[in-house]
Coordinates of C-alpha atoms and ligand atoms in Angstrom, one line a residue:
M7 CA 21.5 -20.4 7.8
L8 CA 23.3 -18.4 5.1
I9 CA 26.2 -19.4 3.1
R10 CA 28.5 -16.8 3.7
T11 CA 32.0 -15.9 4.8
R12 CA 32.3 -15.4 8.5
R13 CA 34.5 -12.8 10.2
G14 CA 37.2 -13.7 12.8
W15 CA 35.0 -12.0 15.4
E16 CA 31.8 -14.0 14.6
I17 CA 32.6 -16.6 17.0
P18 CA 29.5 -18.9 17.3
E19 CA 30.9 -21.8 15.5
S20 CA 34.9 -21.2 14.8
A21 CA 36.1 -20.0 18.1
A22 CA 33.4 -21.6 20.2
T23 CA 35.2 -25.0 19.2
P24 CA 37.8 -25.3 21.9
E25 CA 35.7 -23.9 24.7
A26 CA 33.0 -26.6 23.7
L27 CA 35.6 -29.3 24.0
A28 CA 36.6 -27.9 27.3
F29 CA 33.2 -28.0 28.6
G30 CA 32.8 -31.9 27.4
R31 CA 30.6 -30.8 24.7
R32 CA 32.0 -33.0 22.2
A33 CA 28.9 -34.5 20.8
A34 CA 27.5 -31.1 20.3
L35 CA 30.3 -30.4 17.6
A36 CA 29.0 -33.2 15.4
G37 CA 27.2 -31.8 12.4
A38 CA 24.5 -29.3 12.4
A39 CA 24.3 -29.6 16.2
A40 CA 27.4 -27.3 16.4
M41 CA 25.1 -24.6 15.6
A42 CA 23.1 -24.9 18.7
L43 CA 26.2 -24.1 21.1
P44 CA 25.8 -21.2 23.1
S45 CA 28.3 -18.7 22.2
I46 CA 31.1 -17.0 24.2
A47 CA 30.2 -14.4 26.6
R48 CA 31.1 -11.4 24.5
A49 CA 28.9 -8.7 25.1
E50 CA 27.7 -8.5 21.5
D51 CA 27.1 -11.9 21.3
V52 CA 25.2 -12.8 24.4
P53 CA 21.7 -12.9 23.6
A54 CA 20.4 -10.0 25.3
A55 CA 17.3 -9.9 28.0
R56 CA 14.4 -9.0 25.9
N57 CA 12.9 -5.7 27.1
P58 CA 9.1 -6.5 27.4
R59 CA 7.8 -3.1 27.1
Y60 CA 7.8 -3.2 23.0
V61 CA 5.2 -5.5 21.9
A62 CA 5.3 -6.2 18.0
G63 CA 1.9 -7.8 18.1
R64 CA 2.8 -9.6 15.0
A65 CA 4.8 -12.8 14.4
I66 CA 8.7 -12.4 14.1
T67 CA 9.9 -12.5 10.9
G68 CA 11.9 -15.4 9.8
E69 CA 15.7 -14.7 10.1
R70 CA 16.4 -15.9 6.5
D71 CA 13.6 -13.2 5.3
A72 CA 15.1 -10.4 7.3
T73 CA 18.6 -11.3 6.2
T74 CA 18.3 -12.0 2.5
Y75 CA 15.7 -8.9 1.4
N76 CA 17.5 -5.9 2.2
N77 CA 17.9 -2.1 1.2
Y78 CA 21.5 -1.1 1.2
Y79 CA 22.4 1.0 -1.9
E80 CA 26.1 1.1 -1.1
F81 CA 26.3 -2.5 -2.3
G82 CA 23.4 -2.5 -5.2
T83 CA 19.9 -1.4 -5.7
D84 CA 18.4 -4.9 -5.8
K85 CA 17.3 -6.7 -2.6
G86 CA 20.0 -9.5 -2.9
I87 CA 22.8 -7.3 -1.4
F88 CA 23.5 -9.5 1.4
R89 CA 25.9 -11.5 -1.2
P90 CA 28.4 -8.5 -1.8
A91 CA 27.8 -7.1 1.6
Q92 CA 29.7 -9.9 3.1
K93 CA 32.8 -8.1 2.1
L94 CA 32.4 -5.0 4.6
P95 CA 35.1 -5.3 7.0
L96 CA 33.6 -5.1 10.5
R97 CA 36.8 -4.8 12.6
P98 CA 38.4 -2.3 13.5
W99 CA 35.3 -0.2 13.4
T100 CA 35.1 3.2 15.1
V101 CA 32.3 5.7 15.6
K102 CA 33.0 9.3 16.0
V103 CA 30.6 11.5 18.0
D104 CA 31.2 14.9 17.5
G105 CA 29.8 18.5 16.8
L106 CA 27.8 20.4 19.5
V107 CA 28.7 18.0 22.4
D108 CA 30.6 18.7 25.7
S109 CA 33.0 15.8 24.9
P110 CA 33.6 14.6 21.5
M111 CA 34.7 10.9 21.4
E112 CA 35.5 8.3 19.2
F113 CA 34.8 4.6 20.1
G114 CA 36.0 1.5 19.2
I115 CA 32.9 -0.8 18.4
D116 CA 33.7 -3.3 20.9
D117 CA 34.4 -0.6 23.7
L118 CA 31.3 0.8 23.1
L119 CA 29.5 -2.5 23.3
K120 CA 30.9 -2.9 26.7
T121 CA 30.0 0.2 28.0
M122 CA 26.3 0.6 26.7
P123 CA 23.2 -1.3 28.4
I124 CA 22.4 -3.9 25.6
E125 CA 19.1 -5.1 25.5
E126 CA 16.7 -6.8 23.0
R127 CA 13.6 -5.0 21.5
V128 CA 11.3 -6.6 18.9
Y129 CA 10.2 -3.6 16.7
R130 CA 8.4 -3.5 13.7
L131 CA 10.3 -2.0 10.7
R132 CA 8.1 -0.6 7.7
C133 CA 9.8 0.5 4.3
V134 CA 8.5 3.3 2.5
E135 CA 8.1 0.7 -0.3
A136 CA 5.2 -1.0 1.5
W137 CA 6.8 -4.0 3.1
S138 CA 7.5 -4.7 6.6
M139 CA 9.1 -6.8 9.1
V140 CA 9.3 -7.7 12.9
V141 CA 12.8 -8.2 14.0
P142 CA 14.3 -9.0 17.4
W143 CA 17.0 -6.4 17.3
S144 CA 19.7 -5.7 20.1
G145 CA 21.3 -2.7 20.9
F146 CA 21.0 0.5 23.2
P147 CA 18.9 3.5 23.4
L148 CA 20.8 6.4 21.6
S149 CA 19.8 8.5 24.5
A150 CA 22.5 6.5 26.6
L151 CA 25.2 7.3 24.0
L152 CA 24.2 10.9 24.0
A153 CA 24.2 11.2 27.7
K154 CA 27.8 9.9 27.8
V155 CA 29.0 12.6 25.5
G156 CA 26.6 15.6 26.8
V157 CA 24.5 17.5 24.2
K158 CA 25.0 21.2 24.1
P159 CA 21.7 23.3 24.4
E160 CA 22.6 24.8 20.7
A161 CA 22.5 21.2 19.3
K162 CA 19.0 20.8 17.4
F163 CA 19.7 18.0 15.1
V164 CA 21.5 14.5 15.3
R165 CA 23.1 13.8 12.0
F166 CA 23.9 10.1 11.2
E167 CA 26.7 9.5 8.7
T168 CA 27.2 6.0 7.4
A169 CA 30.3 4.1 6.1
A170 CA 31.4 4.9 2.4
L171 CA 34.3 2.3 1.6
P172 CA 34.9 2.5 -2.2
A173 CA 37.0 -0.7 -2.1
V174 CA 33.8 -2.8 -1.1
M175 CA 30.9 -0.7 -1.9
P176 CA 30.2 -1.0 -5.7
G177 CA 27.2 1.4 -5.3
L178 CA 29.5 4.2 -4.6
R179 CA 30.4 4.3 -8.2
Q180 CA 27.0 5.5 -9.1
S181 CA 28.1 9.0 -8.7
W182 CA 24.5 10.6 -9.2
Y183 CA 23.6 9.6 -5.4
P184 CA 24.8 12.0 -3.0
W185 CA 27.2 9.7 -0.8
P186 CA 27.7 9.2 2.1
Y187 CA 24.3 8.0 2.9
V188 CA 23.1 10.6 5.5
E189 CA 20.2 10.6 7.9
A190 CA 18.9 12.9 10.7
C191 CA 16.4 13.4 13.3
T192 CA 15.7 16.3 15.9
V193 CA 17.4 16.1 19.3
E194 CA 13.9 15.6 20.8
E195 CA 13.3 12.6 18.7
A196 CA 16.7 11.3 19.4
G197 CA 15.8 11.5 23.2
N198 CA 12.7 9.4 22.7
E199 CA 13.1 6.0 24.4
L200 CA 12.4 4.3 21.1
S201 CA 15.3 5.6 19.4
F202 CA 17.6 2.7 19.3
L203 CA 21.1 1.9 18.2
V204 CA 21.3 -1.6 16.8
T205 CA 24.0 -4.1 17.2
G206 CA 22.5 -7.4 16.9
A207 CA 19.7 -9.3 15.6
Y208 CA 18.0 -12.8 16.4
G209 CA 20.4 -13.0 19.4
K210 CA 23.6 -12.4 17.1
P211 CA 25.9 -9.8 16.3
L212 CA 24.3 -7.8 13.4
L213 CA 25.0 -9.0 9.9
P214 CA 26.6 -6.5 7.2
Q215 CA 23.4 -6.5 5.2
N216 CA 21.3 -5.2 8.1
G217 CA 24.0 -2.5 8.8
A218 CA 26.6 -4.0 10.9
P219 CA 28.2 -3.4 13.0
I220 CA 25.9 -0.5 14.3
R221 CA 22.9 1.0 12.6
F222 CA 20.0 3.3 13.9
H223 CA 16.2 2.4 14.1
Q224 CA 13.1 4.4 15.0
P225 CA 10.4 2.2 14.2
W226 CA 7.5 4.9 13.9
K227 CA 9.4 6.3 10.7
Y228 CA 10.0 4.8 7.2
G229 CA 12.9 2.4 7.0
F230 CA 15.1 4.7 5.0
K231 CA 15.6 7.0 8.2
A232 CA 17.7 4.1 9.5
G233 CA 21.2 4.6 8.5
K234 CA 23.3 1.3 8.3
S235 CA 27.2 0.8 9.4
L236 CA 27.2 4.1 11.0
A237 CA 30.5 6.0 11.1
R238 CA 29.8 9.3 12.7
I239 CA 27.2 10.8 14.9
S240 CA 27.2 14.7 15.0
L241 CA 25.0 17.1 17.0
V242 CA 24.5 20.1 14.8
A243 CA 22.4 23.2 14.8
E244 CA 21.1 23.3 11.3
R245 CA 18.6 20.5 9.7
P246 CA 21.0 18.3 7.8
K247 CA 20.0 17.6 4.0
T248 CA 19.4 13.7 4.3
F249 CA 20.1 11.3 1.5
W250 CA 16.8 10.5 0.1
E251 CA 15.6 14.1 0.8
A252 CA 18.4 15.3 -1.6
I253 CA 17.5 12.8 -4.5
Q254 CA 13.7 13.3 -4.3
P255 CA 12.3 15.7 -1.6
Q256 CA 8.6 15.2 -2.8
E257 CA 8.9 11.7 -2.3
Y258 CA 11.3 11.2 0.8
G259 CA 11.0 14.0 3.4
F260 CA 13.0 14.7 6.5
W261 CA 10.3 13.6 8.9
A262 CA 9.2 10.5 7.1
N263 CA 6.5 9.4 9.9
I264 CA 4.5 6.5 8.9
N265 CA 0.9 7.3 8.2
P266 CA -1.5 5.3 6.1
E267 CA -3.5 8.0 4.9
V268 CA -0.6 10.1 3.4
P269 CA 0.1 8.2 0.1
H270 CA 3.6 8.3 -1.4
P271 CA 3.1 10.2 -4.7
R272 CA 3.6 7.1 -6.5
W273 CA 1.7 4.7 -4.5
S274 CA -0.7 4.0 -1.4
Q275 CA 0.8 3.7 2.0
A276 CA -2.5 2.4 3.4
S277 CA -1.3 -1.3 3.8
E278 CA 1.8 -3.3 3.7
R279 CA 3.3 -6.5 2.6
V280 CA 4.5 -8.6 5.5
L281 CA 7.8 -10.2 4.8
G282 CA 7.8 -13.9 4.7
T283 CA 4.2 -14.4 4.9
G284 CA 2.8 -12.7 1.8
D285 CA 0.0 -11.2 4.1
R286 CA -1.0 -7.7 3.5
V287 CA -2.0 -5.9 6.6
P288 CA -3.3 -2.3 7.2
T289 CA -0.5 0.3 8.1
Q290 CA -0.9 1.9 11.3
L291 CA -0.3 5.7 12.2
F292 CA 3.3 6.0 13.5
N293 CA 3.5 2.3 12.6
G294 CA 1.5 1.7 15.9
Y295 CA 3.9 3.5 18.0
G296 CA 1.7 6.6 18.7
E297 CA 1.5 6.2 22.3
F298 CA 5.2 6.6 22.5
V299 CA 5.8 9.4 19.8
A300 CA 2.7 11.4 19.0
G301 CA 3.4 14.1 21.5
L302 CA 6.7 14.9 19.7
Y303 CA 5.0 16.4 16.8
T304 CA 2.1 18.5 18.4
N305 CA 4.1 21.9 17.9
L306 CA 5.2 20.8 14.4
Q307 CA 1.8 20.8 12.8
R308 CA 2.9 23.1 9.9
E309 CA 5.8 20.7 9.0
R310 CA 5.4 18.3 6.3
L311 CA 5.6 15.1 8.9
W312 CA 4.3 12.3 6.8
T313 CA 5.9 11.8 3.3
Ligands
MTE413 N1 23.5 3.2 4.4 C1 22.4 2.9 4.4 N2 21.7 2.9 5.2 C2 20.2 2.4 5.0 C3 19.9 2.2 3.5 C4 20.8 2.3 2.5 O1 20.7 2.0 1.4 N3 21.9 2.7 2.8 N4 18.4 1.6 3.1 C5 17.4 2.1 4.1 C6 16.1 1.5 4.1 S1 15.4 2.3 2.5 C7 15.6 0.4 4.8 S2 13.9 -0.1 4.5 C8 16.3 0.1 5.8 C9 16.4 -1.5 5.5 O2 16.9 -2.2 6.7 P1 16.9 -3.8 6.7 O3 17.8 -4.3 5.4 O4 17.8 -4.3 7.9 O5 15.6 -4.4 6.6 O6 17.7 0.4 5.8 C10 17.9 1.9 5.5 N5 19.4 2.2 5.9
MO414 MO1 13.2 1.5 3.0

């Protein structure tokens, strides 16, 4: 378990105590056994039922590896940003959904969690830097949120804007980066069943370093497409300029679909290092999710789909 500052809403140990006593679980409170207490029934805490449709085909990455080796440039450019990221204030948190929608809405994160169909999905994540992991995320399909606001026919892209909080994010002082971190996909990609808004991992609320309280994930695309700590989701007509594309378009394009045969200009994408095990395994086209997503691209062959 990480040494970290717990937020008030992260109940498992702190607020669970009175209930545990009430249920006569006094013994369980002793020492490390307290960690095994079931958490109080809050939508975000309840380990959600795993959707068996998505099979990772590889061992789940150790929680410690997935939560201590992260990319989150707002907190710094090294992999150890889990420490400074604990300063991210997770409540109150609102997500604005606006642009070309029938009903623009602003959600408090807890209200959103109550109304969305939360499930667990074990997905692979492949970073463009050629490392990968397998995580049991919990959350809900982006399509469920889009159905709630109603997407207008003129909308062609979904733009994801992530939180930019200068008081807690030292990376924002690096003014040569085009903050805030913006990512985007097409409306068609957004509607694909794999497009997932993540609010938890390993049966617990998401930790700041992984993009709490809500981040995106499309497992067939390189990890940089997965904006963390989302503040605003906008339906737009024009293709947004994304963070990494603005910095280095030749290396990090808009589409960024995973393809072992298309090298990054500075390294091969043929294989990947599996976090925690040190194994090197072959990278798969669309990260192995081609059966779900290949059809999205049949009419886009002139686009630079891979890098
Ligand atoms: N806001 C924001 N989101 C971000 C990033 C970032 O620097 N800032 N890094 C991306 C990259 S490069 C990857 S690989 C994934 C990593 O997610 P993880 O730390 O949960 O593995 O987050 C993505 N989302
Ligand atoms: Mo990445």
